[in-house]
CSV table of C-alpha atoms and ligand atoms in Angstrom, one decimal:
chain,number,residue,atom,x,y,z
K,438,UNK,CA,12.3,14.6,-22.3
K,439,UNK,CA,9.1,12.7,-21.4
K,440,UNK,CA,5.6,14.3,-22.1
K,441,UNK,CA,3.9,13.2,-19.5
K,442,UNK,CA,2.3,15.8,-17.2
K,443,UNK,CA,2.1,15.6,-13.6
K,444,UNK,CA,-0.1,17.7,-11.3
K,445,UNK,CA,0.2,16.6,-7.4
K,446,UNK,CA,-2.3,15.7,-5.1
K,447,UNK,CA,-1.1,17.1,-1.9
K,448,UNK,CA,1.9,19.0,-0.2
K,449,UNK,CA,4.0,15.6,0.7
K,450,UNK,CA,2.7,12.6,-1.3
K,451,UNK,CA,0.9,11.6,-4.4
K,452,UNK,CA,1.1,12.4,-8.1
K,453,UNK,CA,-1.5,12.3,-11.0
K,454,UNK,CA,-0.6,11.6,-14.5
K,455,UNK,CA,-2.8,13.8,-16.9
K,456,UNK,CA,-4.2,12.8,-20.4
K,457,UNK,CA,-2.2,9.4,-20.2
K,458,UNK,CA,-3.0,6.3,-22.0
K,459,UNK,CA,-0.9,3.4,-20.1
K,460,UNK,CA,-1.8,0.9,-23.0
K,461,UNK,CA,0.4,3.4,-25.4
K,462,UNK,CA,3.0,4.6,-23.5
K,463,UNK,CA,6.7,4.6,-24.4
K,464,UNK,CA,9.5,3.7,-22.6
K,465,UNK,CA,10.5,7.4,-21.8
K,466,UNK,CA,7.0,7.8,-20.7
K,467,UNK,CA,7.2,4.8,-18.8
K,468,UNK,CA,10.7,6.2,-16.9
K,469,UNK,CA,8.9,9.6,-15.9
K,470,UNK,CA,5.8,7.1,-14.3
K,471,UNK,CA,8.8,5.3,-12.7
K,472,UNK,CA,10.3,8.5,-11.2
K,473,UNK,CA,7.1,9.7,-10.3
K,474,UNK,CA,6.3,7.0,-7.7
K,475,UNK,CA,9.6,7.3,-6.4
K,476,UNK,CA,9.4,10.9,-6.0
K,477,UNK,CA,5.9,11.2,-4.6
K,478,UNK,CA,5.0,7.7,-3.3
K,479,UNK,CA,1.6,7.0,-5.0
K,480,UNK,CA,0.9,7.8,-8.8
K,481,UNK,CA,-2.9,8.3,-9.9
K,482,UNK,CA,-4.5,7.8,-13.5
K,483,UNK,CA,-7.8,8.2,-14.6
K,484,UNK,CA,-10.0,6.7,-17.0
K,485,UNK,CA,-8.3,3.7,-18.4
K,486,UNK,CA,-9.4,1.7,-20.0
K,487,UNK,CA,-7.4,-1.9,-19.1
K,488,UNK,CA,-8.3,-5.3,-20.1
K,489,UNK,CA,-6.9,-8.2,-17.5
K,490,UNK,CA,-4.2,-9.1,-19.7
K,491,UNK,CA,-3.4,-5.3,-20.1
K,492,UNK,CA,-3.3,-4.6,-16.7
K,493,UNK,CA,-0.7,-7.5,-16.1
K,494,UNK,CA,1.2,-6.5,-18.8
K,495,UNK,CA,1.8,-2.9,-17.2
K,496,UNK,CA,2.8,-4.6,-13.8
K,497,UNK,CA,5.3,-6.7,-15.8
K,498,UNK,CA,6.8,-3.2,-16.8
K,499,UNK,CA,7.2,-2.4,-13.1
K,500,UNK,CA,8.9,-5.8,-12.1
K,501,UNK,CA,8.1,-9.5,-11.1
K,502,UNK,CA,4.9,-10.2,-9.6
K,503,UNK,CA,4.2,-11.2,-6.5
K,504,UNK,CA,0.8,-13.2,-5.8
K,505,UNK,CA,-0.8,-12.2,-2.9
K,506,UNK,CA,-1.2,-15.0,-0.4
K,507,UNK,CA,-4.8,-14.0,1.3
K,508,UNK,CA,-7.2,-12.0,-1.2
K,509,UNK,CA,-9.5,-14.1,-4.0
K,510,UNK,CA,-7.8,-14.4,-7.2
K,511,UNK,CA,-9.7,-12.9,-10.1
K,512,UNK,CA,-11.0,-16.1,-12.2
K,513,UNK,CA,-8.6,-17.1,-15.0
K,514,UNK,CA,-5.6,-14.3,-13.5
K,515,UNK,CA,-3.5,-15.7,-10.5
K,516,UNK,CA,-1.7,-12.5,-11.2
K,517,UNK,CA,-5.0,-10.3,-10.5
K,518,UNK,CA,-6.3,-10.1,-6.8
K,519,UNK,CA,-9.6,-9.2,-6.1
K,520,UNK,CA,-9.9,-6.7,-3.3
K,521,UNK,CA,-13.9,-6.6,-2.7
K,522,UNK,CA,-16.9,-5.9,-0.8
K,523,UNK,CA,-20.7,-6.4,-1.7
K,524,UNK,CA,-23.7,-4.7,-1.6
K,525,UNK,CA,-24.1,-6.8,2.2
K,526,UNK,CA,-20.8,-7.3,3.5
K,527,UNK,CA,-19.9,-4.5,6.1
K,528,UNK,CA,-15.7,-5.3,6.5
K,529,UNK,CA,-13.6,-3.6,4.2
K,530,UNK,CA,-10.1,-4.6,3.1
K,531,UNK,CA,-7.1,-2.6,4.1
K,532,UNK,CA,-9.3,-0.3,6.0
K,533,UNK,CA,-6.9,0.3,8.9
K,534,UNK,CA,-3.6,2.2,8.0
K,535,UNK,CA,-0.5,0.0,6.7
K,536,UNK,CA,1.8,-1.1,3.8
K,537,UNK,CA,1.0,-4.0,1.8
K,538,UNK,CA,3.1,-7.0,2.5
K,539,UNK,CA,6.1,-5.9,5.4
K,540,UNK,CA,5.6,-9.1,7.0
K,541,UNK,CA,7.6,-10.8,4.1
K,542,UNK,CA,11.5,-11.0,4.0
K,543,UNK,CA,11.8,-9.2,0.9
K,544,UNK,CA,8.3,-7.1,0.9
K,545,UNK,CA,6.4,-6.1,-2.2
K,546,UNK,CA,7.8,-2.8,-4.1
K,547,UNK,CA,4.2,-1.4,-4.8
K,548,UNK,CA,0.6,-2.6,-5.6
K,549,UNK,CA,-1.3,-1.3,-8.4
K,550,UNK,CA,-4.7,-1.1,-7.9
K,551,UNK,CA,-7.1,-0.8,-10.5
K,552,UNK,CA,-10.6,0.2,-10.0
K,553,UNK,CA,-13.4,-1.7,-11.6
K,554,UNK,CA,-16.8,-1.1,-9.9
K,555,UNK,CA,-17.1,2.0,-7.6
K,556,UNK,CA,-20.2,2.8,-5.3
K,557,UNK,CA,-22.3,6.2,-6.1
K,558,UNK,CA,-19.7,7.6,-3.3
K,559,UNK,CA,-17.2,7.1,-0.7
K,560,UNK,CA,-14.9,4.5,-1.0
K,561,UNK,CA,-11.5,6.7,-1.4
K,562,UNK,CA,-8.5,5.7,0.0
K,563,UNK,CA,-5.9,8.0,1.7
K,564,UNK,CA,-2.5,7.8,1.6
K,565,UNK,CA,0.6,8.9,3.6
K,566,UNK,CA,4.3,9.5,3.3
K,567,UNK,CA,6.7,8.3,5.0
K,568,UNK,CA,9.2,10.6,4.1
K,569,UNK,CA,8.0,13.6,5.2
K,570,UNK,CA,6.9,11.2,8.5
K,571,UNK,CA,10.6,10.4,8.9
K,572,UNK,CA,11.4,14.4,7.9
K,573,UNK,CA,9.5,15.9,10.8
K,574,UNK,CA,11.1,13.8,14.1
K,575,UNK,CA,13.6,15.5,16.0
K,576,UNK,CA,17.6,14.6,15.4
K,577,UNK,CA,17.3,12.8,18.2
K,578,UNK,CA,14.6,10.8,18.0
K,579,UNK,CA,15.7,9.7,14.3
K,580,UNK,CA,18.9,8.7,15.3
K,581,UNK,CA,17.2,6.6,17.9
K,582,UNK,CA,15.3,5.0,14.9
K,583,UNK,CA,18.5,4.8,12.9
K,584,UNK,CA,19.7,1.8,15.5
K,585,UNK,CA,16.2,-0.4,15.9
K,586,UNK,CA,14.6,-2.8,13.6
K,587,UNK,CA,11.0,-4.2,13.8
K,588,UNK,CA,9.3,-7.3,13.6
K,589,UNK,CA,6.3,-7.2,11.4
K,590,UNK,CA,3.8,-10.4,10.7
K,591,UNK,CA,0.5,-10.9,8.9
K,592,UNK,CA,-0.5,-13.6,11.5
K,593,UNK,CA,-2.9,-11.9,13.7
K,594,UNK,CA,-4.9,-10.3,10.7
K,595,UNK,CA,-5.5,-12.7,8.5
K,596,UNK,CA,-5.1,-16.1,10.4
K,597,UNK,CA,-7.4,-19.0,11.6
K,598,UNK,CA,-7.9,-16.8,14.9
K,599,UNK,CA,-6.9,-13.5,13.8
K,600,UNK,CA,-8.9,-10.2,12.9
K,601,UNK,CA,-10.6,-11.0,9.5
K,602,UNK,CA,-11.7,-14.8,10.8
K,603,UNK,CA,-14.1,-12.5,13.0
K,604,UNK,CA,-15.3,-10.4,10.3
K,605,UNK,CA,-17.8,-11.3,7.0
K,606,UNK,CA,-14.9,-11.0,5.0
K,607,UNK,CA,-13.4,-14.4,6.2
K,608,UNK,CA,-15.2,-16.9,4.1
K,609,UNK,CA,-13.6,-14.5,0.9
K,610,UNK,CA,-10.2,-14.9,2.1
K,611,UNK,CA,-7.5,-17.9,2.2
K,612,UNK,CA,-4.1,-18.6,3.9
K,613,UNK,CA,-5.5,-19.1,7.3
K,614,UNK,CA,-2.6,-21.8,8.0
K,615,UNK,CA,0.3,-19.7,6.7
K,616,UNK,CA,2.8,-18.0,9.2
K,617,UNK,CA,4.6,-15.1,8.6
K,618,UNK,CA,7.5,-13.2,10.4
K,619,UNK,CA,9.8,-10.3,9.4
K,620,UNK,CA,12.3,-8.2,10.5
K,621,UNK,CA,13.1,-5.1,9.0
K,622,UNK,CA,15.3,-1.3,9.8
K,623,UNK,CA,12.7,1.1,11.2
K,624,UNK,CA,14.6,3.8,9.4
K,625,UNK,CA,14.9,2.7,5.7
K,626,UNK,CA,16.5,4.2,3.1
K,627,UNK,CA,14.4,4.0,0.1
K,628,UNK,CA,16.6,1.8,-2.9
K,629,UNK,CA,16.1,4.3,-5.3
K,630,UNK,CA,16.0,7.8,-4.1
K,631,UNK,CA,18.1,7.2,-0.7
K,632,UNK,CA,15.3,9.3,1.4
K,633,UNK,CA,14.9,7.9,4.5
K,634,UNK,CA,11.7,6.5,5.5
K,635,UNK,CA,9.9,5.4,8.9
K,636,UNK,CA,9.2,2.0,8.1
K,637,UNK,CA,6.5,0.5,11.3
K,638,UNK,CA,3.3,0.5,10.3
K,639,UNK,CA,-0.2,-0.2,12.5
K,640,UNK,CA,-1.5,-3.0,11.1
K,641,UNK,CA,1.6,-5.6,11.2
K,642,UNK,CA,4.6,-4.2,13.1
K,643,UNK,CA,4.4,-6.4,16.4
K,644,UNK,CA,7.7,-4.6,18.4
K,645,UNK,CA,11.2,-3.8,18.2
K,646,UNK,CA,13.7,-6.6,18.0
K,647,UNK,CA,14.8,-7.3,21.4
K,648,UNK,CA,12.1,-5.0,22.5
K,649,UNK,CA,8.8,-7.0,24.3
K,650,UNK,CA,5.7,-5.4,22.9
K,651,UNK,CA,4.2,-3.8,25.8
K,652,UNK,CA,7.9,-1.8,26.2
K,653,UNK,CA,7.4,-1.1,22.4
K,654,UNK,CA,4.0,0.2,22.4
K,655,UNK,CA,4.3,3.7,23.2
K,656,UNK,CA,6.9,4.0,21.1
K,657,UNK,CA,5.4,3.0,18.1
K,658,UNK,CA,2.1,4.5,18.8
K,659,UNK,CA,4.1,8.2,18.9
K,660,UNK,CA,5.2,7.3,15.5
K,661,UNK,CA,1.7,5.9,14.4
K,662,UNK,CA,0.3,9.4,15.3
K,663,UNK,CA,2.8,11.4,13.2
K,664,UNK,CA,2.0,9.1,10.5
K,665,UNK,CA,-1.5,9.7,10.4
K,666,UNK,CA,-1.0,13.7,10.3
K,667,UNK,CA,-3.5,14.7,7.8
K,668,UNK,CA,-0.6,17.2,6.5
K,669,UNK,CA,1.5,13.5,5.0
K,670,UNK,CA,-1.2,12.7,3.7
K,671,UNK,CA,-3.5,12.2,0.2
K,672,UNK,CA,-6.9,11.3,-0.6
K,673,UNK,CA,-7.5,9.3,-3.9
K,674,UNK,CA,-11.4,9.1,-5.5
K,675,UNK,CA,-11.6,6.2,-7.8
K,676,UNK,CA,-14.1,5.8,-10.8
K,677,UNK,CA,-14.4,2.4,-12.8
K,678,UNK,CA,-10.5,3.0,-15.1
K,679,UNK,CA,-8.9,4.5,-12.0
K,680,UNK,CA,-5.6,2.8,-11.7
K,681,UNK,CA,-2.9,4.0,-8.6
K,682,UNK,CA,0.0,2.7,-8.1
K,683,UNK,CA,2.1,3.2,-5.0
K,684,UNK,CA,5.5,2.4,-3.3
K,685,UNK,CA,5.2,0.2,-0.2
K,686,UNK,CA,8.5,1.2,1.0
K,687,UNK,CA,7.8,5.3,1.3
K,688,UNK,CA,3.9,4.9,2.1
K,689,UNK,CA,0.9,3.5,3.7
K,690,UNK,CA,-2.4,3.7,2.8
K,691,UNK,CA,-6.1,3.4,4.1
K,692,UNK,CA,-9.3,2.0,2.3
K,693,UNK,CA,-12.4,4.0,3.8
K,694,UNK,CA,-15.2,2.3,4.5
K,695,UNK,CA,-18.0,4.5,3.8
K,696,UNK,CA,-20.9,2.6,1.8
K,697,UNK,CA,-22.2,-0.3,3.3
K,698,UNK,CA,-24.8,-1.6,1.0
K,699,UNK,CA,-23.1,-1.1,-2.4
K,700,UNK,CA,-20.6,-2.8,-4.3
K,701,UNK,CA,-16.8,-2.2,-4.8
K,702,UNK,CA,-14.2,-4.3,-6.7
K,703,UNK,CA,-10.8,-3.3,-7.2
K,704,UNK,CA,-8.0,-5.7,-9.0
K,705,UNK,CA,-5.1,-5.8,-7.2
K,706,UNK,CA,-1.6,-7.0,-8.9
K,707,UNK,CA,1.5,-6.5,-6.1
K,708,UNK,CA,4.7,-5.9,-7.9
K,709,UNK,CA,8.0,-7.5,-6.4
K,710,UNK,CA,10.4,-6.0,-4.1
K,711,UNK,CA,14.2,-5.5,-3.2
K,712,UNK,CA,15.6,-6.8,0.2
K,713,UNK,CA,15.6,-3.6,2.6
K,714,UNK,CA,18.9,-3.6,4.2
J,1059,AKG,O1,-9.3,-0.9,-1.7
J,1059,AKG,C1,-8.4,0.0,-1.5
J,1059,AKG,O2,-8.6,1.1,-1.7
J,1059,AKG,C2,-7.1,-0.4,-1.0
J,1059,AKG,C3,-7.1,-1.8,-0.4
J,1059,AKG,C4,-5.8,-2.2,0.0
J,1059,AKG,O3,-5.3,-2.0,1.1
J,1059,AKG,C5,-4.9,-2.9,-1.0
J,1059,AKG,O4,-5.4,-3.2,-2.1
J,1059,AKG,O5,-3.7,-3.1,-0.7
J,1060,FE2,FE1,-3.2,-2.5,1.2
């Protein structure tokens, strides 16, 4: 039996670990962290306290690593992405619901995102699960799901002409050129606990496969509303040593952005995937 002690963070999604030091944990410890994102979609931990190197060794725990194509690497770490605004910047990143990384074939498995400077407030970031999403459609409208699959891309958010170009967070960003294009089951059944999911998400589901987007439209924003329920969801308030990690597959997150003029840095290492089907 593992040790560690959980205490959840809402009624449908989100776990912290208590008292935890994730430079000393075992590999029984380790397992019940495992579980816990599985389980509850997004794991929180305070106070650690995580050198670079450190913080890539945990991720190696976890799986491969997959470098993010668009965010500032951290200096000497490849491994590391910086996920940052300044004291006179006004964009945020990820502040518009999604999952990290459904525009690839095989998309990321989680992030985990480590908090290094915080502003004097604000700054949280909510979370929802897609589980109890999925849970709360009718029969028939799941079985509906069951039998579409969605294209998702990154191209019209982070390319030459696409959102962040517009935004004071473009000259930060890279991978203008790079196209991107994936098609995935709306209904998913997560690899390891076999719940099923609803897996669109706002920012970079375009339509449903044969579907055009304007026929798609209404369809997904119905689902975009029950996903942003504030009953899925969980709101996480970091502090320099906050660390979360979540599960792409079963969530999607949200990075307010409520304190222009002071600084926030989070490092960002994306943990490899599994192909969905
Ligand atoms: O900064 C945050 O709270 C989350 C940003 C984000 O969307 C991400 O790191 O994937
Ligand atoms: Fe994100």
């Amino acid at each position: 039996m593992s040790n560690v002690h959980f205490a959840p963070l809402a009624d449908h999604v989100g776990v912290e670990a208590l008292n935890i030091d994730l430079n000393a944990i075992d590999d029984t410890a380790f397992g019940a962290l495992r579980q816990a994102v599985a389980d509850h979609g997004v794991l929180f931990v305070r106070d650690q306290q995580l050198t670079p190197e450190q913080h890539i060794a945990f991720a190696r725990r976890w799986g491969g690593i997959d470098v993010n194509n668009y965010f500032p690497a951290n200096g000497g770490y490849p491994e590391i992405a910086e996920v940052r605004k300044s004291e006179t910047q006004t964009t945020n990143i990820g502040g518009g619901w999604h999952t990290d990384h459904s525009y690839d074939q095989v998309p990321a498995m989680g992030s985990i995102l480590l908090a290094r400077e915080t502003p004097p407030s604000g700054g949280d970031t909510l979370f929802a699960g897609m589980g109890a999403a999925f849970d709360s459609l009718s029969d028939g409208l799941k079985d509906t799901l069951r039998g579409l699959r969605a294209v998702h891309s990154a191209d019209h958010i982070y390319s030459t002409g696409g959102i962040y170009a517009q935004t004071d967070q473009a000259a930060d960003l890279k991978g203008h050129d790079i196209r991107t294009r994936a098609v995935h089951p709306v209904a998913l059944r997560h690899p390891v606990t076999g719940r099923e999911l609803l897996y669109v998400n706002p920012a970079f589901t375009l339509h449903f496969e044969g579907w055009t987007r304007e026929e798609s439209l209404p369809l997904l924003q119905y689902l975009y509303e029950v996903g942003m329920r504030p009953e899925f969801q969980c709101r996480v308030q970091w502090a320099p040593g906050s660390l979360a990690i979540w599960d792409n597959r079963s969530t999607w997150h949200f990075a307010m952005n409520d304190y222009h003029g002071h600084r926030r840095l989070m490092h960002r290492i994306t943990i490899s995937g599994e192909p969905l089907e």
